[in-house]
Tab-separated table of C-alpha atoms in Angstrom:
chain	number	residue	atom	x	y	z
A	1	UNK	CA	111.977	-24.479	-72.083
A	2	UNK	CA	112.412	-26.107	-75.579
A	3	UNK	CA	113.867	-29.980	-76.200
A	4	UNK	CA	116.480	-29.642	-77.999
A	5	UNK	CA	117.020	-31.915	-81.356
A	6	UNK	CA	115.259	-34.840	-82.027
A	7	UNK	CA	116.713	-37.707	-82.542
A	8	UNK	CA	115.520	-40.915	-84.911
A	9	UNK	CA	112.782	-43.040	-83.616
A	10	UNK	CA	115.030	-46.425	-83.054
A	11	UNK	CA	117.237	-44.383	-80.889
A	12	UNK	CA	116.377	-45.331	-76.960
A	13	UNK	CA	116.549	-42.122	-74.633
A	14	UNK	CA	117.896	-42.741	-71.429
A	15	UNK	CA	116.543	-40.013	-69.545
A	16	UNK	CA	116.668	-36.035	-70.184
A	17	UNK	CA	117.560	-33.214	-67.859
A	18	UNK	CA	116.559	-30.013	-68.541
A	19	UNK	CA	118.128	-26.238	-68.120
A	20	UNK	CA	115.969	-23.761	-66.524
A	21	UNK	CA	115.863	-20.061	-68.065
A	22	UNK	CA	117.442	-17.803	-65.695
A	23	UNK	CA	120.086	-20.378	-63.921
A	24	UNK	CA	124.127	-19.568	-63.930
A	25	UNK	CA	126.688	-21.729	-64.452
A	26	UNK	CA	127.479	-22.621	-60.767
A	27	UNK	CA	123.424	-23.576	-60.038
A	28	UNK	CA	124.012	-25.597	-63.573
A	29	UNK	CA	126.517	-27.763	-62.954
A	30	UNK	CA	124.569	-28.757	-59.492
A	31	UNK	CA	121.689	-30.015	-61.684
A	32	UNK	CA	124.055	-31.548	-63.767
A	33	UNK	CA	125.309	-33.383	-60.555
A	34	UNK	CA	121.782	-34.147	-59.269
A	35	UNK	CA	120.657	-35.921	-62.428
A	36	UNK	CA	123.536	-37.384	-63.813
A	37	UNK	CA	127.491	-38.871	-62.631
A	38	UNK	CA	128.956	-36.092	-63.200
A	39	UNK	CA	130.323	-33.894	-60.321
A	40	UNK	CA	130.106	-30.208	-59.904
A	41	UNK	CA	133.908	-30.138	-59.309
A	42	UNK	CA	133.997	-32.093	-62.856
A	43	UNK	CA	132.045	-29.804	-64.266
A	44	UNK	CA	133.243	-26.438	-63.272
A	45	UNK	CA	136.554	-27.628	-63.931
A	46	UNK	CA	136.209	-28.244	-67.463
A	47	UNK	CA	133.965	-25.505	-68.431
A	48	UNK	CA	136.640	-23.117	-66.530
A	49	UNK	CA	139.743	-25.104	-68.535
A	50	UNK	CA	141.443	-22.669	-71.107
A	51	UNK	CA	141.968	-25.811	-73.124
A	52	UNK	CA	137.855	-26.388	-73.190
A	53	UNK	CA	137.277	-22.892	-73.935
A	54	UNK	CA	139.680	-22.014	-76.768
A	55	UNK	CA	138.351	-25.522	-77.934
A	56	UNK	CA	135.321	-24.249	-78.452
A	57	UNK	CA	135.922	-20.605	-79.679
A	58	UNK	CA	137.743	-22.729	-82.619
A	59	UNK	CA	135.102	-24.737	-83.142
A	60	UNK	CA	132.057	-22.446	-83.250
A	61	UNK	CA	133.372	-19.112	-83.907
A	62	UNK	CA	130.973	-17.135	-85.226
A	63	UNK	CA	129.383	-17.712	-81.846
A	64	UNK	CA	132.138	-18.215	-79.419
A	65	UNK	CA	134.382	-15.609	-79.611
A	66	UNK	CA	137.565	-14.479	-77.398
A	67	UNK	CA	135.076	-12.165	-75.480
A	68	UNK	CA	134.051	-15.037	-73.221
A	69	UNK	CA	137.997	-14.549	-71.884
A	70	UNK	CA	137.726	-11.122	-71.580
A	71	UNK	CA	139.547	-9.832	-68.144
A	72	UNK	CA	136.367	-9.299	-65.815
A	73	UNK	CA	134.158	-12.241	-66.895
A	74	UNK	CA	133.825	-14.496	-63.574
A	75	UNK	CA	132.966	-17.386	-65.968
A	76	UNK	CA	133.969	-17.927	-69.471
A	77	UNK	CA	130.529	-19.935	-70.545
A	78	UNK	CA	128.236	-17.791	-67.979
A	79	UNK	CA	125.254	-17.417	-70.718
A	80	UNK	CA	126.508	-19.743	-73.403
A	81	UNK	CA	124.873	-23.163	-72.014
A	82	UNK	CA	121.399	-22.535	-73.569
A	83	UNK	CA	118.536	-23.792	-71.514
A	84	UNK	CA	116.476	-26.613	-72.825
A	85	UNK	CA	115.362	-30.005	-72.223
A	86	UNK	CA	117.889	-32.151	-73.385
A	87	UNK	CA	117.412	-35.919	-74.301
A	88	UNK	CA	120.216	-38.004	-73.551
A	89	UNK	CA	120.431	-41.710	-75.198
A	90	UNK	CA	123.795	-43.305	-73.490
A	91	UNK	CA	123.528	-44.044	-69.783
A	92	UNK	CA	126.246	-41.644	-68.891
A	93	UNK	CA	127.021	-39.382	-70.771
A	94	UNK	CA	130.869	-37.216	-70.170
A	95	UNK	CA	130.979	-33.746	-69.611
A	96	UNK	CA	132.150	-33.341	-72.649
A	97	UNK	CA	129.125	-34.821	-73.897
A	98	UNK	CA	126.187	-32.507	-71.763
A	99	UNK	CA	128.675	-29.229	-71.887
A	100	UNK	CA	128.797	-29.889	-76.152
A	101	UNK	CA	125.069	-30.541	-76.384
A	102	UNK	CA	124.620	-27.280	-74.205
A	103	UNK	CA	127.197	-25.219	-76.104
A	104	UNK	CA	125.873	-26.524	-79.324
A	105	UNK	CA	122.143	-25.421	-78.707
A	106	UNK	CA	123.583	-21.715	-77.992
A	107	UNK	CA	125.008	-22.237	-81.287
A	108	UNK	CA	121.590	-23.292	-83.384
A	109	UNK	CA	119.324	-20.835	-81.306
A	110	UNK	CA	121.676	-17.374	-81.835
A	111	UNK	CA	122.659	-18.379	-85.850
A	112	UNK	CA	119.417	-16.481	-86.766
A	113	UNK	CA	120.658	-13.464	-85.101
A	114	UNK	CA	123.868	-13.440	-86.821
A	115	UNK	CA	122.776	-10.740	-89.685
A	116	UNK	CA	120.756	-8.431	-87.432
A	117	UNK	CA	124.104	-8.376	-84.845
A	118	UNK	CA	126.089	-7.789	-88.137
A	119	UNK	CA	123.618	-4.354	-89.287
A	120	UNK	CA	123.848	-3.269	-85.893
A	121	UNK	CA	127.100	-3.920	-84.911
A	122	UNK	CA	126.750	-5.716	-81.967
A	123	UNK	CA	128.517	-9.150	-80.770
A	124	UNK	CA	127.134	-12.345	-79.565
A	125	UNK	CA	128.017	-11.797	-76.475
A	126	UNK	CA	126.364	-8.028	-76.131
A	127	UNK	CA	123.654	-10.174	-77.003
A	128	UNK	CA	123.571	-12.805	-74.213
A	129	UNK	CA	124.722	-10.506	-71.814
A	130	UNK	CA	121.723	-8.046	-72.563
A	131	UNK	CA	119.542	-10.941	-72.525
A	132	UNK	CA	121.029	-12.259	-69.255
A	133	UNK	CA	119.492	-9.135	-67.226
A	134	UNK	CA	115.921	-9.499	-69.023
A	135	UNK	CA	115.986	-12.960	-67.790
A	136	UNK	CA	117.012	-12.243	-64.079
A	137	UNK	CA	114.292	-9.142	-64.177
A	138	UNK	CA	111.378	-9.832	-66.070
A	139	UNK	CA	108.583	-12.069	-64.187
A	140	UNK	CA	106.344	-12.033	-67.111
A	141	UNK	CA	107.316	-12.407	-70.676
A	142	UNK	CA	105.004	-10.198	-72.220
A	143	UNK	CA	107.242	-7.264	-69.948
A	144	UNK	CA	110.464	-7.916	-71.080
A	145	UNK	CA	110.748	-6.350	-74.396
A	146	UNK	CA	108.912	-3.263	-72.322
A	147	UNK	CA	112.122	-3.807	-69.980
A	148	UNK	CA	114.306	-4.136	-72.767
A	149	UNK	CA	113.176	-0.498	-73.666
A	150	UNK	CA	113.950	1.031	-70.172
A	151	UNK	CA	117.912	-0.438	-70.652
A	152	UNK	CA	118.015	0.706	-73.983
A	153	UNK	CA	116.973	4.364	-73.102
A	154	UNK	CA	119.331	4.266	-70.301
A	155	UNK	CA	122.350	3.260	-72.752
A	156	UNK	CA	120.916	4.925	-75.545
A	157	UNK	CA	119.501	8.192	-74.609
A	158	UNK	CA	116.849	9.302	-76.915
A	159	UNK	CA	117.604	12.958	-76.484
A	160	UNK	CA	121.077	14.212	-76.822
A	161	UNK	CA	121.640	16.752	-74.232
A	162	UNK	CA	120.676	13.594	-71.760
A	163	UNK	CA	123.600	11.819	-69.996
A	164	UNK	CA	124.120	7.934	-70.014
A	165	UNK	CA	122.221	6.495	-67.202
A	166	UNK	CA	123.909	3.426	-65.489
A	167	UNK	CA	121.468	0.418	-65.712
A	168	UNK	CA	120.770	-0.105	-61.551
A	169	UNK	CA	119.406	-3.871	-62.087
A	170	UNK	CA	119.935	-5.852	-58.666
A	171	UNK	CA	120.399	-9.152	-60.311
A	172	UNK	CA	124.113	-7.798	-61.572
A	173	UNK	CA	124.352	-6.997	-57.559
A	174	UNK	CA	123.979	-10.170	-56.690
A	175	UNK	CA	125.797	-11.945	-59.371
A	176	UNK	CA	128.877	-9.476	-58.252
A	177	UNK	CA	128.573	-10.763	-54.654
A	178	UNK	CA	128.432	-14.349	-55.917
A	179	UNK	CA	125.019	-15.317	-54.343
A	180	UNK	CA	120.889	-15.338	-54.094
A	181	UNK	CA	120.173	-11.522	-52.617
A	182	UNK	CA	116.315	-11.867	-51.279
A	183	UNK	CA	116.539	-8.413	-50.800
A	184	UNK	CA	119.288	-6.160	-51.693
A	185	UNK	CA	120.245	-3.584	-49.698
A	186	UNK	CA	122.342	-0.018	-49.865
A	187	UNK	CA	125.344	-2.566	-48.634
A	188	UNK	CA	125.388	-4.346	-51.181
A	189	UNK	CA	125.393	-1.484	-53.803
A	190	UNK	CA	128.501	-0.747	-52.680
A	191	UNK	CA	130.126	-3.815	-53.721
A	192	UNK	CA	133.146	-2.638	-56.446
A	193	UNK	CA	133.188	-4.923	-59.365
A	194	UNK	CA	132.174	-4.648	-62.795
A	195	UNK	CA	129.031	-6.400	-63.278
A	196	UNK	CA	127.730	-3.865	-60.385
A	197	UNK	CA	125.455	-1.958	-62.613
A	198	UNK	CA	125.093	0.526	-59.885
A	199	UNK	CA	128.717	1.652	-60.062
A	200	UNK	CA	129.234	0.899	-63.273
A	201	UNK	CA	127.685	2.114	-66.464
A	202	UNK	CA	126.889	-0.020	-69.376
A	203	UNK	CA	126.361	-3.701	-69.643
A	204	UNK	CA	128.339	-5.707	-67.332
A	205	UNK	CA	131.556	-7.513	-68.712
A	206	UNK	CA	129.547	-10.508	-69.889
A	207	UNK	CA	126.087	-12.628	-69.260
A	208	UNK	CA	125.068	-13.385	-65.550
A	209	UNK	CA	122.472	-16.078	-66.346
A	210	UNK	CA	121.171	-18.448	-69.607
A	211	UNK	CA	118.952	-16.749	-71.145
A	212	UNK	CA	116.011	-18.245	-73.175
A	213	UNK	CA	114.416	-17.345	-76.536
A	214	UNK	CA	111.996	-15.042	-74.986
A	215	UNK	CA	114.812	-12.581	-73.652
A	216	UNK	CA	117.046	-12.931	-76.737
A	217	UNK	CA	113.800	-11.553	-78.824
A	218	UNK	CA	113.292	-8.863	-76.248
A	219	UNK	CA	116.801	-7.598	-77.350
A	220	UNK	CA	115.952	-7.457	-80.748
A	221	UNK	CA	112.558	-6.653	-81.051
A	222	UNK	CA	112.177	-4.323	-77.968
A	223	UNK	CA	108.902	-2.044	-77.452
A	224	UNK	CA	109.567	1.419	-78.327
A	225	UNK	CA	108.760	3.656	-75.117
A	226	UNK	CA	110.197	6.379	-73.093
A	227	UNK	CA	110.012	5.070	-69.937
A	228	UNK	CA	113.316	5.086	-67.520
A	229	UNK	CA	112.513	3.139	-64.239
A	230	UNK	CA	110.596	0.071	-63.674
A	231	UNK	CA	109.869	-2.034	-60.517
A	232	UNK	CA	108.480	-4.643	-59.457
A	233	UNK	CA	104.951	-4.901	-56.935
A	234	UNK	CA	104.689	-7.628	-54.134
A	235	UNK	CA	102.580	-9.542	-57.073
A	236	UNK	CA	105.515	-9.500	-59.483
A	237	UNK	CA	103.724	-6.927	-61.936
A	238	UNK	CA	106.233	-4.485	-63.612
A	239	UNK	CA	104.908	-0.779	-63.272
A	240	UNK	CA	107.121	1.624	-65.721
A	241	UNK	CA	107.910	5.560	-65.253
A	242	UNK	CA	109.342	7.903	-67.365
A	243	UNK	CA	110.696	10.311	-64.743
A	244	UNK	CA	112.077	9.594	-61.467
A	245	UNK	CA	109.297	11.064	-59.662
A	246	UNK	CA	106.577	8.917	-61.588
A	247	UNK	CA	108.888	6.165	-59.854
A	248	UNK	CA	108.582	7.472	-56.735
A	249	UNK	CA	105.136	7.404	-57.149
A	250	UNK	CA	105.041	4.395	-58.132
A	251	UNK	CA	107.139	2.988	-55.271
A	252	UNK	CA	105.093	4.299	-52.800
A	253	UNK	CA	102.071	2.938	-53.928
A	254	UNK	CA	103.192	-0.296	-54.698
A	255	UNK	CA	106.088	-1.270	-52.391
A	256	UNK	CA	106.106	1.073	-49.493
């Protein structure tokens, strides 16, 4: 977690609150609510107002685009409030106020990206949503640009005569059933809706958590590799394959 801008020294803070990595939008605007007087029913309701969001895709283009209204995405700012600490120097502060400062910090910490998105002809948003599902699936940050290599060879096969694979990340499971999954089970793969990443190949339509600097520079510096599968032990140590029976193998001696 970062603090985000610093402000002149005769300038009182009032208090801070600070965005977790890996949080949505609906656990977000309940730590707005805890901290601050602003509801979560204020919040959600202007971050999911068409007026806020083609406020802000006019304002910060080159950043915001029209994808966040794209016809599957659940929530149009899922992955654009960046997670920080944020100082705050007026008692209370609006929603407009902590949703700008959020929205804002996006803005300042994807800029640099801009010309490697450009050469590569990705989006912004590829890039938060990819980001999204490191963040949700790595428990180490020294794994996820390892992680980042087992999506990419699944959406980019290295050899031609191999078939796209669909990604299989749980976190998109639970994100399509709207809730915390402690475990998710052959159920809940069956869910039908596009950010299931079991059904579905690709990324899902759009980010399904903030994603922090760590993740974003997974994406674009990932480790080259040609492993397919990864899981996680009891521990929360990542163990890679490249086939599916080195996974099995893998499974059995670390989760079984």
């Amino acid at each position: 977690i970062q603090s985000w801008r610093r402000r002149k020294r005769y300038s009182e803070q009032r208090f801070h609150m600070t965005g977790p990595e890996g949080v949505n939008v609906q656990e977000t605007q309940l730590n707005v609510e805890k901290r601050k007087e602003i509801s979560a029913e204020e919040f959600e309701s202007y971050v999911n107002d068409e007026t806020t969001v083609d406020m802000f895709i006019a304002k910060d283009q080159n950043v915001i685009t029209a994808e966040i209204k794209g016809e599957n995405i659940k929530f149009p700012f899922e992955g654009y409030l960046f997670p920080a600490t944020y100082p705050f120097y007026e008692e209370k502060p609006t929603v407009e106020t902590v949703v700008g400062e959020m929205i804002q910090a996006t803005v300042s910490n994807v800029s640099p990206y801009l010309n490697y998105l450009e050469g590569e002809e990705r989006t912004v948003h590829w890039l938060l949503t990819f980001s999204s599902l490191l963040e949700k699936e790595a428990t180490q940050k020294s794994d996820r640009a390892t992680i980042a290599s087992v999506f990419y060879n699944r959406l980019e096969p290295k050899n031609p005569s191999q078939e796209v694979m669909p990604l299989q990340t749980d976190p998109t499971v639970a994100y399509a059933h709207g809730k915390h999954l402690s475990v998710t089970s052959y159920a809940d793969l069956e869910i039908d809706d596009p950010y299931n990443t079991y059904k579905y190949k690709g990324l899902p339509p759009g980010p399904i958590a903030n994603a922090g600097k760590s993740s974003i520079d997974a994406v674009v510096y990932p480790e080259s590799t040609d492993y397919l599968y990864f899981l996680a032990d009891k521990k929360g140590g990542n163990h890679f394959a490249k086939s599916y029976e080195e996974h099995l193998a893998n499974r059995a001696k670390y989760i079984d």
